[in-house]
Structure formats: C-alpha cells, structure tokens
PDB file of C-alpha atoms in Angstrom:
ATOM      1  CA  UNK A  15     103.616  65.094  65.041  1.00 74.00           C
ATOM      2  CA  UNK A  16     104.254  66.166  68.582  1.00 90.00           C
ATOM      3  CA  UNK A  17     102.193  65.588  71.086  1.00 91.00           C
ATOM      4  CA  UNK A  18     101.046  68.413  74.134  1.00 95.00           C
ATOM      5  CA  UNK A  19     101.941  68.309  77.672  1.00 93.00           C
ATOM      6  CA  UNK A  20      98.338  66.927  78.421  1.00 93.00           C
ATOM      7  CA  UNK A  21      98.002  64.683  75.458  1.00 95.00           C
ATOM      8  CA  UNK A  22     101.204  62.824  76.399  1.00 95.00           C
ATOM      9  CA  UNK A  23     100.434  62.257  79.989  1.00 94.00           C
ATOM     10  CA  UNK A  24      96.756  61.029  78.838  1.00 95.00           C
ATOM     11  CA  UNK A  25      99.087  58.059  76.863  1.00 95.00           C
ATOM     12  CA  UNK A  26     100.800  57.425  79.844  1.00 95.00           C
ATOM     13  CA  UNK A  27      97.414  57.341  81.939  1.00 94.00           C
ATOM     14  CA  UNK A  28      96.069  55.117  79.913  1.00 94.00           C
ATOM     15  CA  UNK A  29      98.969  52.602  79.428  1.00 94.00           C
ATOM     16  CA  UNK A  30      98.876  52.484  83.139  1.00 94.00           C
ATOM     17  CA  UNK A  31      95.063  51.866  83.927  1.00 92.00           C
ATOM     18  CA  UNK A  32      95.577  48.540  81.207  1.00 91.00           C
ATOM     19  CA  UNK A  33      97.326  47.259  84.093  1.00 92.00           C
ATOM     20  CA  UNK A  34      96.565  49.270  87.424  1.00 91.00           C
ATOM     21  CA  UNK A  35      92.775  48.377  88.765  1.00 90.00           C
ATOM     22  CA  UNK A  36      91.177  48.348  91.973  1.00 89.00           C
ATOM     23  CA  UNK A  37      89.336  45.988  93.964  1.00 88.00           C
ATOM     24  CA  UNK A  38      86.844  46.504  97.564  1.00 88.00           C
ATOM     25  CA  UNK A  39      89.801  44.741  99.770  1.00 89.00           C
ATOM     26  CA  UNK A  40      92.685  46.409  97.367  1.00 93.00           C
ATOM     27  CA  UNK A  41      91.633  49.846  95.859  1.00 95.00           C
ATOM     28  CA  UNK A  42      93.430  52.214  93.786  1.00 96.00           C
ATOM     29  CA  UNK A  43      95.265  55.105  94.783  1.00 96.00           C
ATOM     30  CA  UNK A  44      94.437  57.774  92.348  1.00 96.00           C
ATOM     31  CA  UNK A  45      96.738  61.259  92.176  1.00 97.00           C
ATOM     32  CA  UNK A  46      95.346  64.340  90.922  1.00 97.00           C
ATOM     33  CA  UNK A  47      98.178  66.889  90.557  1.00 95.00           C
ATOM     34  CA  UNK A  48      97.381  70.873  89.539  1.00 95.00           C
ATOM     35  CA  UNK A  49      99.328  73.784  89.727  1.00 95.00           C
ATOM     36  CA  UNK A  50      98.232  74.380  93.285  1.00 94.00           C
ATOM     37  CA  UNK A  51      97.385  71.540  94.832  1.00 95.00           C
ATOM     38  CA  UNK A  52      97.159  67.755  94.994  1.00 96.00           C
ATOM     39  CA  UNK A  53      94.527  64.935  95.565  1.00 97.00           C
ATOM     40  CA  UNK A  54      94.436  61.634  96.094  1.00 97.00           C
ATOM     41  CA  UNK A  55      91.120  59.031  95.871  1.00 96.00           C
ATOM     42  CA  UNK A  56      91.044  55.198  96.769  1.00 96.00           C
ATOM     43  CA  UNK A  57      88.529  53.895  93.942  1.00 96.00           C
ATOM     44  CA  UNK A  58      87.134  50.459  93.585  1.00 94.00           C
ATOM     45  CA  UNK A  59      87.208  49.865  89.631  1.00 93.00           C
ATOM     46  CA  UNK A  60      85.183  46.475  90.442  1.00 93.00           C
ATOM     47  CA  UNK A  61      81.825  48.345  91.241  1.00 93.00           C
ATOM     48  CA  UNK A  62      83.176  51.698  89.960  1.00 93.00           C
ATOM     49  CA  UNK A  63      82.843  53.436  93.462  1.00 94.00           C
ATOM     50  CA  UNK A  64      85.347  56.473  95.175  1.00 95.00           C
ATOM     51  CA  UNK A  65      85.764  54.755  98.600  1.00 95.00           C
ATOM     52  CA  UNK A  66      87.405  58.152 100.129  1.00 95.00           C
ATOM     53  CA  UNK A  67      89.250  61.040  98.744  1.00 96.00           C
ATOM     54  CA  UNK A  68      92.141  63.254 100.640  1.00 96.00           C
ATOM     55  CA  UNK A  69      93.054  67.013  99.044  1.00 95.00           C
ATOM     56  CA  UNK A  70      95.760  69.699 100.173  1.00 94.00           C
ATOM     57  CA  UNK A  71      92.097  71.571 100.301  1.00 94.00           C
ATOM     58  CA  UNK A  72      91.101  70.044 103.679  1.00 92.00           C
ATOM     59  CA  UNK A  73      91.531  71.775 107.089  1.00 91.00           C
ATOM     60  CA  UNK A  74      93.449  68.588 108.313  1.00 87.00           C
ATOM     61  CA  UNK A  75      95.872  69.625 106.191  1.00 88.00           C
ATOM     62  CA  UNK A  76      98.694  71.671 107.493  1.00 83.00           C
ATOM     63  CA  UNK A  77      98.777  74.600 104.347  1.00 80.00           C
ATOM     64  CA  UNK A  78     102.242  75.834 105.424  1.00 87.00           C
ATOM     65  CA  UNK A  79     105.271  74.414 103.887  1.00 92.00           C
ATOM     66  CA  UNK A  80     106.775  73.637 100.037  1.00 95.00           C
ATOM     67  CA  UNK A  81     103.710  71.721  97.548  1.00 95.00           C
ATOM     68  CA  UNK A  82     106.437  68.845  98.295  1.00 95.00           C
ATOM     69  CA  UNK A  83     105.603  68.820 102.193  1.00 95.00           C
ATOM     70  CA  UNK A  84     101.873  69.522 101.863  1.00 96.00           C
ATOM     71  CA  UNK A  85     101.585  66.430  99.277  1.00 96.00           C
ATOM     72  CA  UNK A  86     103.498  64.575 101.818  1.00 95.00           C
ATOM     73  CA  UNK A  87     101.151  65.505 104.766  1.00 95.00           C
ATOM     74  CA  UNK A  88      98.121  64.610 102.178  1.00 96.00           C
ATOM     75  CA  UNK A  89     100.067  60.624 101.400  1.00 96.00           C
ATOM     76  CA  UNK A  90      99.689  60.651 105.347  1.00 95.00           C
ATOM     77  CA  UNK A  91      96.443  61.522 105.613  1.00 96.00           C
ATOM     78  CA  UNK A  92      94.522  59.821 103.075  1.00 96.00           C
ATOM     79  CA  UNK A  93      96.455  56.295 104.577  1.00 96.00           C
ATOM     80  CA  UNK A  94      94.729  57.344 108.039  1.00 95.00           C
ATOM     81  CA  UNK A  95      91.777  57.056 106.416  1.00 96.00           C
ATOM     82  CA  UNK A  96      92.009  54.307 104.792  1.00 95.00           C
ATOM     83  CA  UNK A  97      93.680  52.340 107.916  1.00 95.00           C
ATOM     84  CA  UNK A  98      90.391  53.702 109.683  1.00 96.00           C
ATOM     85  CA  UNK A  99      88.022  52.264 106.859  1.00 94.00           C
ATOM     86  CA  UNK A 100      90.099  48.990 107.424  1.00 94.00           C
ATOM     87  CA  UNK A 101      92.030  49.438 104.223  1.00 93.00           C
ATOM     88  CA  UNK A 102      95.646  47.913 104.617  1.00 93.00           C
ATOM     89  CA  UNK A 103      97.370  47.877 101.059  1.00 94.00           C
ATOM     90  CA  UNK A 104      96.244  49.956  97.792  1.00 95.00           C
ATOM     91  CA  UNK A 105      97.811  49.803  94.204  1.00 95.00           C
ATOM     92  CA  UNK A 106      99.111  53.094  93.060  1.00 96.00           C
ATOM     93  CA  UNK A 107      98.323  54.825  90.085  1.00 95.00           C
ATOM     94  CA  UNK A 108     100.333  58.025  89.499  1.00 94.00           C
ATOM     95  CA  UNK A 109      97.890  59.551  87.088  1.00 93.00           C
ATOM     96  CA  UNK A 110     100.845  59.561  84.218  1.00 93.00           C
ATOM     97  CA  UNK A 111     102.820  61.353  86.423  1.00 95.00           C
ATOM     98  CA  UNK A 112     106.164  61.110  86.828  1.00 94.00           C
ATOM     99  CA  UNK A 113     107.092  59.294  89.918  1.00 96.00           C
ATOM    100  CA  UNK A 114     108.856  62.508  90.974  1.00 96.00           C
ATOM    101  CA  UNK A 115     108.060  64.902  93.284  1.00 95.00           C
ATOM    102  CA  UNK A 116     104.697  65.788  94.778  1.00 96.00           C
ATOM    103  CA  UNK A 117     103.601  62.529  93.529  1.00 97.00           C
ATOM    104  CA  UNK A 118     106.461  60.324  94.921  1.00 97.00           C
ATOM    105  CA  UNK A 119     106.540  61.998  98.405  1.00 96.00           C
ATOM    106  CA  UNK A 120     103.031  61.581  98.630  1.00 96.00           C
ATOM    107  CA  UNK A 121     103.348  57.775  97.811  1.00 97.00           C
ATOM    108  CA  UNK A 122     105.983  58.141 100.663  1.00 97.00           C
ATOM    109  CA  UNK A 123     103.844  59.867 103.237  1.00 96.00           C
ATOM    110  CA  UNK A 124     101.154  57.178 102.853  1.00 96.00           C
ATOM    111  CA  UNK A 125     103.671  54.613 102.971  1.00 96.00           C
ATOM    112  CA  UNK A 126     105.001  55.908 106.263  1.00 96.00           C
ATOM    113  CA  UNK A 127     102.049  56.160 107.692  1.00 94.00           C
ATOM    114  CA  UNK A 128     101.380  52.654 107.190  1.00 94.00           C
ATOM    115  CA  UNK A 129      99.800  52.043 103.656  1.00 94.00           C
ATOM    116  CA  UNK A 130     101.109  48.596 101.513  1.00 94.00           C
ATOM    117  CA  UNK A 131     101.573  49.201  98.304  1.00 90.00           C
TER     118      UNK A 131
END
C-alpha cells in the first residue's frame, strides 16, 4: 500500500510533534507551506495558545521576488516579532516538510535576523 503526498507528510508531522513542543519562554515555530504562499506561527503547546503568526499575505512583506525570497523575508519577519514580544530562541517544526527550500530559507531568514533555534 502506498501512501499519498499528504498522507505521508501527516507521518512525518506527527513523528515530529512526539518530540518537537513548545513552551511560553521557548515556543514552536510552526511552517505552513501551500502552493502560493507560506506561514509561520510561534505556538505555546503548554497552554495551547498561537503567540503570533507571520504570512507571505501581509503588507510587510515585500511580494516581489522567487517563493524562495518571499519565505526568506517572512523567517525575517516573524523573528522581529518575536524579538519584539521578547522571544529569543524557538524550536522548529517544519510541518513534515522537507528541510529544503521555502522551508529551510525561511528557518534561515529568522535565524539571521536573530532567532535561536
């Protein structure tokens, strides 16, 4: 039996939230990938609250550029944030993603902007 696209990266999603939770002081950096855009959450599993929440939808968002750029300006953005809700360091949790791509260059642009993972 083979499984779908979507059925496959649930397994993976859920093999990674066994180990991948969030905390108030150390939240979880949740990527939501579609076909046109991306999105990003920091969610405290604890008391099961979304502390803030970034998108490629938002107006601070430059919309110009490659998916790979825009999810890069997003990993930027959603660490300002955070840094300005006194959030230093975040696990990440690439959705069962591949850490490829959109999803690794958005890791990268929060990183850069100065996010601990």
């Amino acid at each position: 039996m083979s499984l779908t696209k979507s059925e496959r990266r649930e397994r993976i999603q859920y093999r990674i939230r066994k180990i991948v939770s969030g905390t108030a002081s150390r939240p979880r950096l949740s990527v939501f990938r579609s076909n046109k855009e991306i999105y990003a959450q920091l969610i405290d599993d604890v008391n099961g609250v979304t502390l803030l929440t970034a998108s490629s939808r938002e107006k601070a968002v430059d919309a110009k550029g490659t998916k790979v750029e825009i999810a890069n300006a997003v990993g930027k953005l959603v660490a300002e944030k955070a840094l300005k809700a006194g959030i230093e360091s975040v696990a990440f949790d690439r959705g069962g993603y591949l850490y490829h791509g959109r999803v690794q260059s958005l890791a990268e642009g929060a990183r850069a902007a100065g996010l601990k993972f």
